[in-house]
mmCIF file of C-alpha atoms in Angstrom:
data_model
loop_
_atom_site.group_PDB
_atom_site.id
_atom_site.type_symbol
_atom_site.label_atom_id
_atom_site.label_comp_id
_atom_site.label_asym_id
_atom_site.label_seq_id
_atom_site.Cartn_x
_atom_site.Cartn_y
_atom_site.Cartn_z
ATOM 1 C CA MET T 20 1.229 -192.806 230.295
ATOM 2 C CA THR T 21 4.813 -194.038 230.344
ATOM 3 C CA ALA T 22 8.158 -192.836 231.609
ATOM 4 C CA ASN T 23 8.854 -191.666 228.039
ATOM 5 C CA ASN T 24 5.525 -189.857 227.788
ATOM 6 C CA PRO T 25 4.744 -188.755 231.352
ATOM 7 C CA ILE T 26 1.748 -186.783 232.556
ATOM 8 C CA ARG T 27 2.966 -183.222 233.023
ATOM 9 C CA ILE T 28 1.868 -181.674 236.319
ATOM 10 C CA GLY T 29 1.964 -178.124 237.625
ATOM 11 C CA ILE T 30 2.140 -177.461 241.362
ATOM 12 C CA ILE T 31 0.198 -174.431 242.630
ATOM 13 C CA GLY T 32 1.490 -173.635 246.094
ATOM 14 C CA SER T 33 5.055 -174.370 247.186
ATOM 15 C CA GLY T 34 4.591 -174.561 250.952
ATOM 16 C CA ASN T 35 4.770 -177.641 253.164
ATOM 17 C CA ILE T 36 2.022 -179.717 251.533
ATOM 18 C CA GLY T 37 3.036 -178.644 248.033
ATOM 19 C CA ASN T 38 6.556 -179.842 248.781
ATOM 20 C CA VAL T 39 5.190 -183.197 249.966
ATOM 21 C CA HIS T 40 3.500 -183.654 246.578
ATOM 22 C CA MET T 41 6.746 -182.764 244.808
ATOM 23 C CA GLU T 42 8.680 -185.354 246.814
ATOM 24 C CA VAL T 43 6.111 -188.034 245.976
ATOM 25 C CA LEU T 44 5.858 -187.280 242.264
ATOM 26 C CA LYS T 45 9.629 -187.525 241.913
ATOM 27 C CA MET T 46 9.257 -191.207 242.873
ATOM 28 C CA ILE T 47 6.820 -191.923 240.005
ATOM 29 C CA PRO T 48 8.432 -191.970 236.526
ATOM 30 C CA GLU T 49 5.023 -191.806 234.806
ATOM 31 C CA SER T 50 4.679 -188.207 236.000
ATOM 32 C CA GLN T 51 6.770 -185.094 235.512
ATOM 33 C CA ILE T 52 6.593 -181.904 237.554
ATOM 34 C CA ALA T 53 6.533 -179.432 234.694
ATOM 35 C CA ALA T 54 6.023 -176.161 236.536
ATOM 36 C CA VAL T 55 5.555 -174.582 239.939
ATOM 37 C CA THR T 56 4.188 -171.319 241.288
ATOM 38 C CA ASP T 57 3.625 -169.597 244.611
ATOM 39 C CA VAL T 58 2.475 -166.173 245.782
ATOM 40 C CA TYR T 59 5.952 -165.891 247.327
ATOM 41 C CA LEU T 60 8.051 -166.314 244.189
ATOM 42 C CA PRO T 61 11.410 -166.975 245.931
ATOM 43 C CA LEU T 62 9.895 -170.088 247.533
ATOM 44 C CA ALA T 63 8.732 -171.395 244.159
ATOM 45 C CA GLU T 64 12.191 -170.727 242.730
ATOM 46 C CA ALA T 65 13.820 -172.583 245.616
ATOM 47 C CA ARG T 66 11.512 -175.587 245.156
ATOM 48 C CA ALA T 67 12.240 -175.622 241.423
ATOM 49 C CA LYS T 68 15.966 -175.720 242.091
ATOM 50 C CA GLU T 69 15.574 -178.390 244.767
ATOM 51 C CA HIS T 70 13.397 -180.686 242.656
ATOM 52 C CA GLY T 71 14.720 -179.947 239.167
ATOM 53 C CA ILE T 72 11.502 -178.332 237.906
ATOM 54 C CA GLU T 73 11.950 -176.699 234.517
ATOM 55 C CA ARG T 74 9.516 -173.761 234.784
ATOM 56 C CA VAL T 75 8.600 -171.281 237.491
ATOM 57 C CA TYR T 76 5.597 -169.020 236.990
ATOM 58 C CA ASP T 77 5.005 -165.859 238.977
ATOM 59 C CA THR T 78 1.222 -166.246 238.817
ATOM 60 C CA THR T 79 -1.278 -169.102 238.833
ATOM 61 C CA ASP T 80 -2.926 -167.743 235.685
ATOM 62 C CA LYS T 81 0.322 -168.041 233.721
ATOM 63 C CA LEU T 82 0.785 -171.632 234.855
ATOM 64 C CA LEU T 83 -2.796 -172.505 233.876
ATOM 65 C CA ALA T 84 -2.230 -170.932 230.453
ATOM 66 C CA ASP T 85 0.606 -173.376 229.740
ATOM 67 C CA ASP T 86 -0.921 -175.824 227.242
ATOM 68 C CA SER T 87 1.822 -178.388 227.886
ATOM 69 C CA ILE T 88 0.574 -178.975 231.430
ATOM 70 C CA ASP T 89 -1.959 -181.806 231.719
ATOM 71 C CA ALA T 90 -2.886 -181.540 235.391
ATOM 72 C CA VAL T 91 -2.373 -179.376 238.461
ATOM 73 C CA ILE T 92 -2.101 -179.974 242.174
ATOM 74 C CA ILE T 93 -3.633 -177.153 244.215
ATOM 75 C CA ALA T 94 -1.902 -176.836 247.590
ATOM 76 C CA VAL T 95 -2.763 -173.358 248.832
ATOM 77 C CA SER T 96 -4.688 -171.946 251.791
ATOM 78 C CA ASN T 97 -8.344 -172.983 251.998
ATOM 79 C CA GLU T 98 -9.856 -169.686 250.851
ATOM 80 C CA TRP T 99 -8.251 -170.100 247.411
ATOM 81 C CA HIS T 100 -9.278 -173.720 246.776
ATOM 82 C CA ALA T 101 -12.511 -172.978 244.935
ATOM 83 C CA PRO T 102 -11.380 -169.966 242.842
ATOM 84 C CA ILE T 103 -8.263 -171.748 241.589
ATOM 85 C CA ALA T 104 -9.961 -175.132 241.095
ATOM 86 C CA VAL T 105 -12.707 -173.560 238.976
ATOM 87 C CA LYS T 106 -10.114 -171.695 236.882
ATOM 88 C CA ALA T 107 -8.041 -174.849 236.432
ATOM 89 C CA LEU T 108 -11.027 -176.901 235.266
ATOM 90 C CA GLN T 109 -12.071 -174.134 232.879
ATOM 91 C CA ALA T 110 -8.506 -174.154 231.519
ATOM 92 C CA GLY T 111 -8.892 -177.861 230.702
ATOM 93 C CA LYS T 112 -6.632 -179.199 233.446
ATOM 94 C CA HIS T 113 -7.163 -182.291 235.554
ATOM 95 C CA VAL T 114 -7.053 -181.322 239.221
ATOM 96 C CA MET T 115 -5.889 -182.736 242.517
ATOM 97 C CA LEU T 116 -7.338 -180.355 245.090
ATOM 98 C CA GLU T 117 -6.151 -180.392 248.691
ATOM 99 C CA LYS T 118 -8.713 -180.885 251.422
ATOM 100 C CA PRO T 119 -10.977 -179.474 252.589
ATOM 101 C CA MET T 120 -12.297 -179.161 249.051
ATOM 102 C CA ALA T 121 -13.770 -175.732 249.779
ATOM 103 C CA ILE T 122 -13.968 -173.139 252.530
ATOM 104 C CA ASN T 123 -17.767 -173.477 252.704
ATOM 105 C CA LEU T 124 -20.720 -175.204 251.072
ATOM 106 C CA GLU T 125 -21.400 -172.505 248.484
ATOM 107 C CA SER T 126 -17.806 -172.690 247.225
ATOM 108 C CA ALA T 127 -18.047 -176.501 247.134
ATOM 109 C CA LYS T 128 -21.103 -176.234 244.860
ATOM 110 C CA GLN T 129 -19.144 -174.016 242.479
ATOM 111 C CA ILE T 130 -16.429 -176.674 242.199
ATOM 112 C CA VAL T 131 -18.963 -179.454 241.546
ATOM 113 C CA GLU T 132 -20.611 -177.416 238.783
ATOM 114 C CA ALA T 133 -17.250 -176.605 237.182
ATOM 115 C CA GLU T 134 -16.162 -180.246 237.310
ATOM 116 C CA ARG T 135 -19.365 -181.397 235.615
ATOM 117 C CA LYS T 136 -18.978 -178.845 232.824
ATOM 118 C CA ALA T 137 -15.271 -179.515 232.270
ATOM 119 C CA GLY T 138 -15.397 -183.304 232.105
ATOM 120 C CA LYS T 139 -11.974 -183.474 233.701
ATOM 121 C CA VAL T 140 -10.722 -185.539 236.647
ATOM 122 C CA LEU T 141 -10.955 -183.802 240.001
ATOM 123 C CA MET T 142 -9.594 -185.745 242.954
ATOM 124 C CA ILE T 143 -9.442 -184.878 246.651
ATOM 125 C CA PRO T 144 -6.237 -186.304 248.200
ATOM 126 C CA HIS T 145 -7.650 -187.960 251.317
ATOM 127 C CA GLN T 146 -4.487 -189.945 251.924
ATOM 128 C CA LEU T 147 -5.890 -191.898 254.895
ATOM 129 C CA ARG T 148 -7.897 -194.035 252.451
ATOM 130 C CA TRP T 149 -4.626 -195.246 250.961
ATOM 131 C CA GLU T 150 -3.043 -196.150 254.275
ATOM 132 C CA SER T 151 -2.283 -199.881 254.419
ATOM 133 C CA LEU T 152 -4.363 -200.372 257.586
ATOM 134 C CA SER T 153 -7.361 -198.630 256.023
ATOM 135 C CA MET T 154 -7.084 -200.760 252.892
ATOM 136 C CA GLN T 155 -6.925 -203.962 254.918
ATOM 137 C CA VAL T 156 -9.985 -202.993 256.958
ATOM 138 C CA LYS T 157 -11.862 -201.980 253.794
ATOM 139 C CA GLN T 158 -11.106 -205.400 252.300
ATOM 140 C CA GLN T 159 -12.657 -207.115 255.327
ATOM 141 C CA VAL T 160 -15.702 -204.829 255.168
ATOM 142 C CA GLU T 161 -16.236 -205.680 251.502
ATOM 143 C CA LYS T 162 -15.927 -209.408 252.278
ATOM 144 C CA GLY T 163 -18.726 -209.029 254.811
ATOM 145 C CA SER T 164 -16.541 -209.976 257.773
ATOM 146 C CA LEU T 165 -17.990 -207.189 259.904
ATOM 147 C CA GLY T 166 -21.606 -207.757 258.890
ATOM 148 C CA HIS T 167 -23.812 -204.661 259.140
ATOM 149 C CA ILE T 168 -21.796 -201.695 260.412
ATOM 150 C CA TYR T 169 -24.310 -199.908 262.601
ATOM 151 C CA HIS T 170 -22.041 -197.377 264.311
ATOM 152 C CA ALA T 171 -18.604 -195.831 263.960
ATOM 153 C CA LYS T 172 -16.565 -193.658 266.320
ATOM 154 C CA ALA T 173 -13.963 -191.404 264.795
ATOM 155 C CA GLY T 174 -11.753 -188.644 266.045
ATOM 156 C CA TRP T 175 -8.460 -186.837 266.186
ATOM 157 C CA VAL T 176 -8.031 -185.265 269.612
ATOM 158 C CA ARG T 177 -4.917 -183.196 270.171
ATOM 159 C CA ARG T 178 -3.979 -181.992 273.656
ATOM 160 C CA LYS T 179 -1.928 -178.979 272.598
ATOM 161 C CA GLY T 180 -1.820 -178.505 268.850
ATOM 162 C CA ILE T 181 -3.230 -175.196 267.595
ATOM 163 C CA PRO T 182 -1.306 -174.543 264.340
ATOM 164 C CA GLY T 183 -0.087 -171.136 263.223
ATOM 165 C CA TRP T 184 -1.991 -169.027 265.755
ATOM 166 C CA GLY T 185 -3.075 -165.752 264.152
ATOM 167 C CA THR T 186 -2.328 -166.911 260.579
ATOM 168 C CA TRP T 187 -4.907 -168.032 258.012
ATOM 169 C CA PHE T 188 -5.268 -171.311 259.939
ATOM 170 C CA THR T 189 -7.117 -169.595 262.785
ATOM 171 C CA GLN T 190 -9.169 -167.074 260.782
ATOM 172 C CA MET T 191 -12.639 -168.264 259.762
ATOM 173 C CA ASP T 192 -12.822 -166.202 256.571
ATOM 174 C CA LYS T 193 -9.569 -167.733 255.323
ATOM 175 C CA SER T 194 -9.663 -171.316 256.660
ATOM 176 C CA GLY T 195 -13.383 -172.036 256.985
ATOM 177 C CA GLY T 196 -12.926 -173.357 260.524
ATOM 178 C CA GLY T 197 -10.592 -174.910 263.058
ATOM 179 C CA PRO T 198 -9.960 -178.587 263.840
ATOM 180 C CA LEU T 199 -13.335 -179.571 262.381
ATOM 181 C CA ILE T 200 -12.360 -178.539 258.864
ATOM 182 C CA ASP T 201 -8.647 -179.302 259.389
ATOM 183 C CA LEU T 202 -8.794 -182.729 261.079
ATOM 184 C CA GLY T 203 -12.451 -183.656 260.972
ATOM 185 C CA VAL T 204 -12.529 -183.698 257.192
ATOM 186 C CA HIS T 205 -10.034 -186.603 257.237
ATOM 187 C CA MET T 206 -11.964 -188.634 259.771
ATOM 188 C CA LEU T 207 -15.356 -188.062 258.152
ATOM 189 C CA ASP T 208 -14.077 -189.164 254.767
ATOM 190 C CA LEU T 209 -12.301 -192.272 256.049
ATOM 191 C CA SER T 210 -15.178 -193.364 258.297
ATOM 192 C CA LEU T 211 -17.855 -193.066 255.614
ATOM 193 C CA TYR T 212 -15.616 -194.906 253.148
ATOM 194 C CA LEU T 213 -14.955 -197.781 255.532
ATOM 195 C CA MET T 214 -18.667 -197.971 256.404
ATOM 196 C CA GLY T 215 -19.516 -198.540 252.752
ATOM 197 C CA ASN T 216 -20.366 -194.944 251.793
ATOM 198 C CA PRO T 217 -23.846 -194.664 253.327
ATOM 199 C CA LYS T 218 -25.550 -191.329 252.670
ATOM 200 C CA PRO T 219 -25.544 -188.856 255.596
ATOM 201 C CA VAL T 220 -29.043 -187.495 256.267
ATOM 202 C CA SER T 221 -28.787 -185.352 259.408
ATOM 203 C CA VAL T 222 -26.295 -183.886 261.860
ATOM 204 C CA TYR T 223 -26.306 -182.719 265.462
ATOM 205 C CA GLY T 224 -23.124 -181.003 266.557
ATOM 206 C CA ALA T 225 -21.423 -178.447 268.735
ATOM 207 C CA THR T 226 -18.196 -176.450 268.575
ATOM 208 C CA TYR T 227 -16.195 -174.757 271.344
ATOM 209 C CA ALA T 228 -13.389 -172.197 271.519
ATOM 210 C CA GLU T 229 -12.027 -172.389 275.052
ATOM 211 C CA PHE T 230 -8.274 -172.108 274.471
ATOM 212 C CA GLY T 231 -7.437 -170.450 271.148
ATOM 213 C CA PRO T 232 -8.929 -167.037 271.952
ATOM 214 C CA ARG T 233 -6.772 -166.963 275.107
ATOM 215 C CA LYS T 234 -3.633 -167.901 273.134
ATOM 216 C CA LYS T 235 -3.414 -171.241 274.950
ATOM 217 C CA GLY T 236 -3.038 -174.729 273.499
ATOM 218 C CA ILE T 237 -0.460 -173.568 270.950
ATOM 219 C CA GLY T 238 1.196 -176.354 268.969
ATOM 220 C CA SER T 239 4.559 -176.543 267.227
ATOM 221 C CA TRP T 240 3.287 -176.535 263.637
ATOM 222 C CA GLY T 241 3.483 -173.239 261.784
ATOM 223 C CA ALA T 242 4.895 -169.904 262.973
ATOM 224 C CA PRO T 243 2.379 -167.872 265.002
ATOM 225 C CA ASN T 244 1.407 -164.314 264.157
ATOM 226 C CA TRP T 245 0.597 -162.715 267.495
ATOM 227 C CA ASN T 246 -0.762 -159.654 265.680
ATOM 228 C CA GLY T 247 -3.367 -161.853 263.965
ATOM 229 C CA HIS T 248 -6.548 -163.234 265.454
ATOM 230 C CA TYR T 249 -8.349 -166.457 266.368
ATOM 231 C CA ASP T 250 -12.064 -166.818 265.592
ATOM 232 C CA VAL T 251 -12.423 -170.561 264.919
ATOM 233 C CA GLU T 252 -13.256 -173.455 267.237
ATOM 234 C CA ASP T 253 -10.644 -175.543 269.068
ATOM 235 C CA LEU T 254 -12.979 -178.527 269.639
ATOM 236 C CA ALA T 255 -15.933 -179.956 267.728
ATOM 237 C CA THR T 256 -18.214 -182.905 268.380
ATOM 238 C CA ALA T 257 -21.025 -184.331 266.250
ATOM 239 C CA LEU T 258 -23.390 -187.235 265.666
ATOM 240 C CA ILE T 259 -24.185 -187.973 262.021
ATOM 241 C CA LYS T 260 -27.183 -190.119 261.085
ATOM 242 C CA LEU T 261 -26.969 -192.171 257.882
ATOM 243 C CA ASP T 262 -29.616 -193.381 255.449
ATOM 244 C CA ASN T 263 -29.079 -197.064 256.336
ATOM 245 C CA GLY T 264 -29.874 -196.459 260.007
ATOM 246 C CA ALA T 265 -26.231 -196.342 261.098
ATOM 247 C CA THR T 266 -24.615 -193.495 263.034
ATOM 248 C CA LEU T 267 -21.187 -191.893 263.100
ATOM 249 C CA SER T 268 -19.837 -189.954 266.077
ATOM 250 C CA LEU T 269 -16.976 -187.503 265.632
ATOM 251 C CA ASP T 270 -14.674 -185.732 268.102
ATOM 252 C CA VAL T 271 -11.827 -183.485 266.967
ATOM 253 C CA SER T 272 -9.702 -180.923 268.768
ATOM 254 C CA TRP T 273 -6.615 -178.814 268.465
ATOM 255 C CA ALA T 274 -6.525 -178.213 272.206
ATOM 256 C CA ALA T 275 -8.212 -180.067 275.070
ATOM 257 C CA LEU T 276 -7.285 -180.951 278.629
ATOM 258 C CA VAL T 277 -7.793 -184.677 278.155
ATOM 259 C CA ASP T 278 -5.824 -187.911 278.176
ATOM 260 C CA THR T 279 -4.942 -188.481 274.532
ATOM 261 C CA ASP T 280 -2.160 -189.920 272.389
ATOM 262 C CA ASN T 281 -2.886 -187.280 269.691
ATOM 263 C CA GLN T 282 -3.471 -189.998 267.085
ATOM 264 C CA PRO T 283 -6.347 -190.174 264.573
ATOM 265 C CA TYR T 284 -8.697 -193.098 265.151
ATOM 266 C CA VAL T 285 -11.681 -194.930 263.688
ATOM 267 C CA GLN T 286 -13.662 -197.704 265.359
ATOM 268 C CA LEU T 287 -16.214 -199.709 263.376
ATOM 269 C CA LEU T 288 -18.960 -201.597 265.219
ATOM 270 C CA GLY T 289 -20.492 -204.350 263.138
ATOM 271 C CA SER T 290 -23.034 -207.106 263.736
ATOM 272 C CA GLU T 291 -20.471 -209.826 262.970
ATOM 273 C CA GLY T 292 -17.179 -208.118 263.742
ATOM 274 C CA GLY T 293 -15.421 -204.875 264.528
ATOM 275 C CA ALA T 294 -12.330 -202.983 263.496
ATOM 276 C CA SER T 295 -10.082 -200.341 265.004
ATOM 277 C CA ILE T 296 -7.435 -198.098 263.487
ATOM 278 C CA ARG T 297 -5.461 -195.779 265.760
ATOM 279 C CA GLY T 298 -2.390 -194.129 264.319
ATOM 280 C CA THR T 299 -0.208 -196.904 262.904
ATOM 281 C CA LYS T 300 -1.937 -199.753 264.752
ATOM 282 C CA GLY T 301 -4.974 -201.736 263.708
ATOM 283 C CA LYS T 302 -7.091 -204.610 265.005
ATOM 284 C CA LEU T 303 -10.021 -206.734 263.894
ATOM 285 C CA PHE T 304 -12.515 -208.031 266.469
ATOM 286 C CA ALA T 305 -14.665 -211.165 266.245
ATOM 287 C CA GLU T 306 -16.314 -213.776 268.437
ATOM 288 C CA ILE T 307 -15.993 -217.479 267.633
ATOM 289 C CA PHE T 308 -17.626 -220.204 269.754
ATOM 290 C CA ASP T 309 -18.496 -217.535 272.349
ATOM 291 C CA ARG T 310 -14.843 -216.606 272.687
ATOM 292 C CA GLU T 311 -13.081 -213.386 271.755
ATOM 293 C CA ALA T 312 -11.003 -213.714 268.589
ATOM 294 C CA ASP T 313 -9.000 -210.576 267.860
ATOM 295 C CA VAL T 314 -6.422 -210.136 265.101
ATOM 296 C CA ASP T 315 -3.750 -207.434 264.921
ATOM 297 C CA ILE T 316 -3.158 -205.892 261.509
ATOM 298 C CA ALA T 317 0.099 -204.208 260.595
ATOM 299 C CA ILE T 318 1.730 -202.163 257.868
ATOM 300 C CA PRO T 319 3.914 -204.363 255.593
ATOM 301 C CA ASP T 320 7.656 -203.783 255.843
ATOM 302 C CA LEU T 321 8.039 -202.821 252.171
ATOM 303 C CA ASP T 322 4.897 -200.692 251.990
ATOM 304 C CA GLU T 323 5.293 -197.973 249.344
ATOM 305 C CA GLY T 324 3.181 -195.562 251.352
ATOM 306 C CA PRO T 325 -0.248 -193.988 251.039
ATOM 307 C CA ARG T 326 0.780 -190.879 249.145
ATOM 308 C CA VAL T 327 2.534 -192.863 246.414
ATOM 309 C CA ARG T 328 -0.538 -195.074 245.972
ATOM 310 C CA MET T 329 -2.732 -191.979 245.954
ATOM 311 C CA ALA T 330 -0.651 -190.221 243.295
ATOM 312 C CA LYS T 331 -0.625 -193.349 241.130
ATOM 313 C CA HIS T 332 -4.421 -193.513 241.401
ATOM 314 C CA PHE T 333 -4.684 -189.895 240.238
ATOM 315 C CA LEU T 334 -2.480 -190.613 237.231
ATOM 316 C CA ALA T 335 -4.442 -193.780 236.393
ATOM 317 C CA CYS T 336 -7.719 -191.841 236.521
ATOM 318 C CA ILE T 337 -6.330 -189.247 234.110
ATOM 319 C CA GLU T 338 -5.108 -191.994 231.780
ATOM 320 C CA SER T 339 -8.355 -193.992 231.798
ATOM 321 C CA GLY T 340 -10.906 -191.236 232.360
ATOM 322 C CA ILE T 341 -12.460 -193.004 235.354
ATOM 323 C CA GLN T 342 -13.729 -191.250 238.483
ATOM 324 C CA PRO T 343 -11.267 -191.280 241.403
ATOM 325 C CA ILE T 344 -12.461 -192.986 244.577
ATOM 326 C CA THR T 345 -12.155 -189.584 246.264
ATOM 327 C CA SER T 346 -14.178 -187.775 243.618
ATOM 328 C CA VAL T 347 -15.590 -184.266 243.694
ATOM 329 C CA MET T 348 -18.736 -185.623 245.360
ATOM 330 C CA THR T 349 -16.745 -187.016 248.296
ATOM 331 C CA GLY T 350 -15.399 -183.514 248.803
ATOM 332 C CA TYR T 351 -18.907 -182.097 248.543
ATOM 333 C CA THR T 352 -20.204 -184.647 251.069
ATOM 334 C CA ASN T 353 -17.582 -183.515 253.563
ATOM 335 C CA ASN T 354 -18.427 -179.837 253.047
ATOM 336 C CA LEU T 355 -22.135 -180.591 253.417
ATOM 337 C CA ILE T 356 -21.535 -182.282 256.777
ATOM 338 C CA LEU T 357 -19.102 -179.628 258.011
ATOM 339 C CA ASP T 358 -21.566 -176.872 257.143
ATOM 340 C CA ALA T 359 -24.316 -178.713 259.010
ATOM 341 C CA ILE T 360 -22.174 -179.175 262.128
ATOM 342 C CA TYR T 361 -21.394 -175.456 262.281
ATOM 343 C CA ARG T 362 -25.069 -174.563 261.729
ATOM 344 C CA SER T 363 -26.196 -177.081 264.360
ATOM 345 C CA SER T 364 -23.756 -175.575 266.848
ATOM 346 C CA GLN T 365 -25.122 -172.097 266.156
ATOM 347 C CA THR T 366 -28.803 -173.076 266.385
ATOM 348 C CA GLY T 367 -28.622 -175.835 268.995
ATOM 349 C CA HIS T 368 -30.773 -178.042 266.761
ATOM 350 C CA GLU T 369 -30.334 -181.050 264.495
ATOM 351 C CA VAL T 370 -29.786 -180.118 260.843
ATOM 352 C CA GLU T 371 -31.201 -182.201 257.986
ATOM 353 C CA LEU T 372 -28.901 -182.380 254.973
ATOM 354 C CA ASN T 373 -30.119 -180.994 251.655
ATOM 355 C CA TRP T 374 -28.577 -182.931 248.770
ATOM 356 C CA ASP T 375 -30.093 -180.801 246.005
ATOM 357 C CA ILE T 376 -27.281 -179.668 243.697
#
């Protein structure tokens, strides 16, 4: 992989997140955006013109049939993640698949099976792992500075932030859920990673829809479709038990009448130290000679950014054949937990996780 022999990438989905990937890849000479497609062809054509992309395909199947393309980035609505990912792997492409990996657990299993058969790289772009603050905290965890992490608190609580009311975002059969699958998937992945990847064993959770069905709590992201409908939650809460005895609590919302700064957060509670990340601020907590000893951590001035690091990792995995740190099984883990939270909310009981796959 060099600038003279770049990895050729096709972008499936030219909307907001697809455009973010295009902007990032343009900054990495070892990659080349070879083709783009979208169900709305004029958007794909506009992106191609904007980013200097040589080929525009009017269908995903035509893009996947292009033998000159090494890898694809799938940036479409959740309901299409599994069908397109399976097709891409069967076509011999490496895949970066936007989160959540799948709309439900059954679709996630299909992706895992396809990845195992294909022997290709499949990476979930959980960009929070590549944030500078997250990397600094992870380094301290691996050094043992926090000791045994016995509990973590994570969340992303928005006061007024329901996206695209009435569009696929708020329809269960198209999105798979509300803030739990939209925001919670980020916080689950980051928390488990920072905790050292313990295995989740059971979940107790609840979901609520107090504002969305009444067309309240509407955010500024995405154009609403008032002729659509809303049948997902607007708040979810859960307690996840892990195989090492630790616990993880999660709170996420699109809309809630609560005092919040709308920032994602993770707090790690360890036997020897603690850590906190909230938005762009971080802190490490310790006690020395019976006195509090806290250290602020910050993002370096010349930081290249999480998405650039993430894209470089994807390219390196393709080049070397190694598993990405956000592998297909990290995506499956998230879907397994999400499924259990929704089932726990429906039944009112704790749900034990079944890892048979």
